[in-house]
């Protein structure tokens, strides 16, 4: 009789362990699926014609100083240009937030978006830093975080490109 009770306890424990293992696997798979869906939503944005047009326009911008940038592209000088800049900057800032909170794998971001991220920060990083001095200290901080996170991965994975 005691051995039957012992077997029942063992089988209950094994069943519980199997249930926990199965639940952990389902949860892990669900998390990976969610991350993939999130990433593909971001990737859809970055490959859109509008995004490509916008970044092409941004890449043509030139300035000699922060004051010159504000005189040409600031909100008082050119609302459309300023909106274009902030729309793109906020997109990268959002990706930075997701990477910082481990909501999306930085390796995935690097593999498909590193050139955009590196280009944006290297073109506009000094401007963003100057805006921090006149606006607020944390202005677009996750764009810089994203660059700092992605740049070393890109340099390591693609040493043939001189960065």
Coordinates of C-alpha atoms in Angstrom, one line a residue, residues 45-159:
X45 CA 8.7 50.8 -41.6
X46 CA 12.4 51.0 -42.5
X47 CA 11.9 49.5 -46.0
X48 CA 8.9 51.7 -46.9
X49 CA 9.2 54.1 -49.7
X50 CA 8.4 57.0 -47.4
X51 CA 11.2 56.1 -45.0
X52 CA 13.7 55.8 -47.9
X53 CA 12.6 59.1 -49.3
X54 CA 12.8 60.7 -45.9
X55 CA 16.3 59.5 -45.2
X56 CA 17.4 60.4 -48.7
X57 CA 16.2 63.9 -48.0
X58 CA 17.9 64.0 -44.6
X59 CA 21.2 62.8 -46.1
X60 CA 21.2 65.8 -48.5
X61 CA 21.1 68.3 -45.6
X62 CA 24.2 70.3 -44.9
X63 CA 25.0 72.8 -42.1
X64 CA 28.1 74.4 -40.7
X65 CA 27.0 74.7 -37.0
X66 CA 24.2 74.0 -34.6
X67 CA 22.9 77.6 -35.2
X68 CA 23.0 77.0 -38.9
X69 CA 21.1 73.7 -38.5
X70 CA 18.4 75.5 -36.5
X71 CA 18.3 78.4 -39.0
X72 CA 17.7 75.9 -41.9
X73 CA 15.8 73.0 -40.3
X74 CA 14.6 74.1 -36.9
X75 CA 10.9 74.3 -36.1
X76 CA 10.8 78.1 -36.5
X77 CA 12.6 78.0 -39.8
X78 CA 11.1 75.0 -41.6
X79 CA 8.3 73.1 -39.9
X80 CA 8.3 70.3 -42.6
X81 CA 12.0 69.8 -42.4
X82 CA 11.9 69.8 -38.6
X83 CA 9.0 67.3 -38.6
X84 CA 11.0 65.0 -41.0
X85 CA 14.0 65.1 -38.7
X86 CA 12.0 64.4 -35.5
X87 CA 10.0 61.7 -37.1
X88 CA 13.1 59.8 -38.2
X89 CA 14.9 60.5 -34.9
X90 CA 11.9 59.3 -32.9
X91 CA 11.8 56.1 -34.9
X92 CA 15.4 55.3 -34.0
X93 CA 14.8 56.4 -30.4
X94 CA 11.9 53.9 -30.1
X95 CA 14.1 51.1 -31.4
X96 CA 16.7 52.1 -28.8
X97 CA 14.1 51.8 -26.1
X98 CA 13.1 48.3 -27.3
X99 CA 16.8 47.2 -27.4
X100 CA 17.5 48.7 -24.0
X101 CA 14.6 46.8 -22.4
X102 CA 15.5 43.6 -24.1
X103 CA 12.3 43.6 -26.1
X104 CA 14.1 43.0 -29.3
X105 CA 17.4 41.3 -30.0
X106 CA 20.2 43.8 -30.9
X107 CA 21.7 41.2 -33.2
X108 CA 18.6 41.3 -35.3
X109 CA 18.6 45.0 -35.4
X110 CA 22.2 45.0 -36.4
X111 CA 21.7 42.5 -39.2
X112 CA 19.0 44.5 -41.0
X113 CA 19.2 48.1 -39.7
X114 CA 22.8 48.8 -38.7
X115 CA 23.7 51.0 -41.7
X116 CA 20.7 53.2 -41.1
X117 CA 21.4 53.6 -37.4
X118 CA 25.1 54.3 -37.9
X119 CA 24.4 56.7 -40.7
X120 CA 21.8 58.6 -38.7
X121 CA 23.8 59.0 -35.5
X122 CA 27.1 59.9 -37.3
X123 CA 25.2 62.5 -39.4
X124 CA 23.0 64.0 -36.6
X125 CA 24.7 63.0 -33.3
X126 CA 26.4 66.3 -32.8
X127 CA 23.1 68.1 -33.5
X128 CA 21.3 65.9 -31.0
X129 CA 23.9 66.5 -28.3
X130 CA 23.6 70.3 -28.9
X131 CA 19.8 70.1 -28.6
X132 CA 20.3 68.4 -25.2
X133 CA 22.1 71.6 -24.1
X134 CA 19.2 73.8 -25.1
X135 CA 16.2 71.5 -24.6
X136 CA 16.5 68.8 -22.1
X137 CA 19.4 66.5 -21.2
X138 CA 17.8 63.2 -22.1
X139 CA 16.8 64.3 -25.6
X140 CA 16.9 61.3 -27.9
X141 CA 19.2 59.5 -25.6
X142 CA 18.1 56.1 -26.9
X143 CA 19.3 57.0 -30.4
X144 CA 22.8 57.4 -28.9
X145 CA 22.3 54.2 -26.8
X146 CA 21.3 52.3 -30.0
X147 CA 24.3 53.5 -31.9
X148 CA 26.6 52.6 -29.0
X149 CA 25.0 49.2 -28.9
X150 CA 24.9 48.4 -32.6
X151 CA 28.2 50.0 -33.9
X152 CA 30.5 47.5 -32.1
X153 CA 28.4 44.6 -33.3
X154 CA 28.5 45.8 -36.8
X155 CA 32.3 46.5 -36.6
X156 CA 32.8 42.9 -35.3
X157 CA 30.5 41.2 -37.7
X158 CA 31.7 43.2 -40.7
X159 CA 35.4 44.0 -40.3

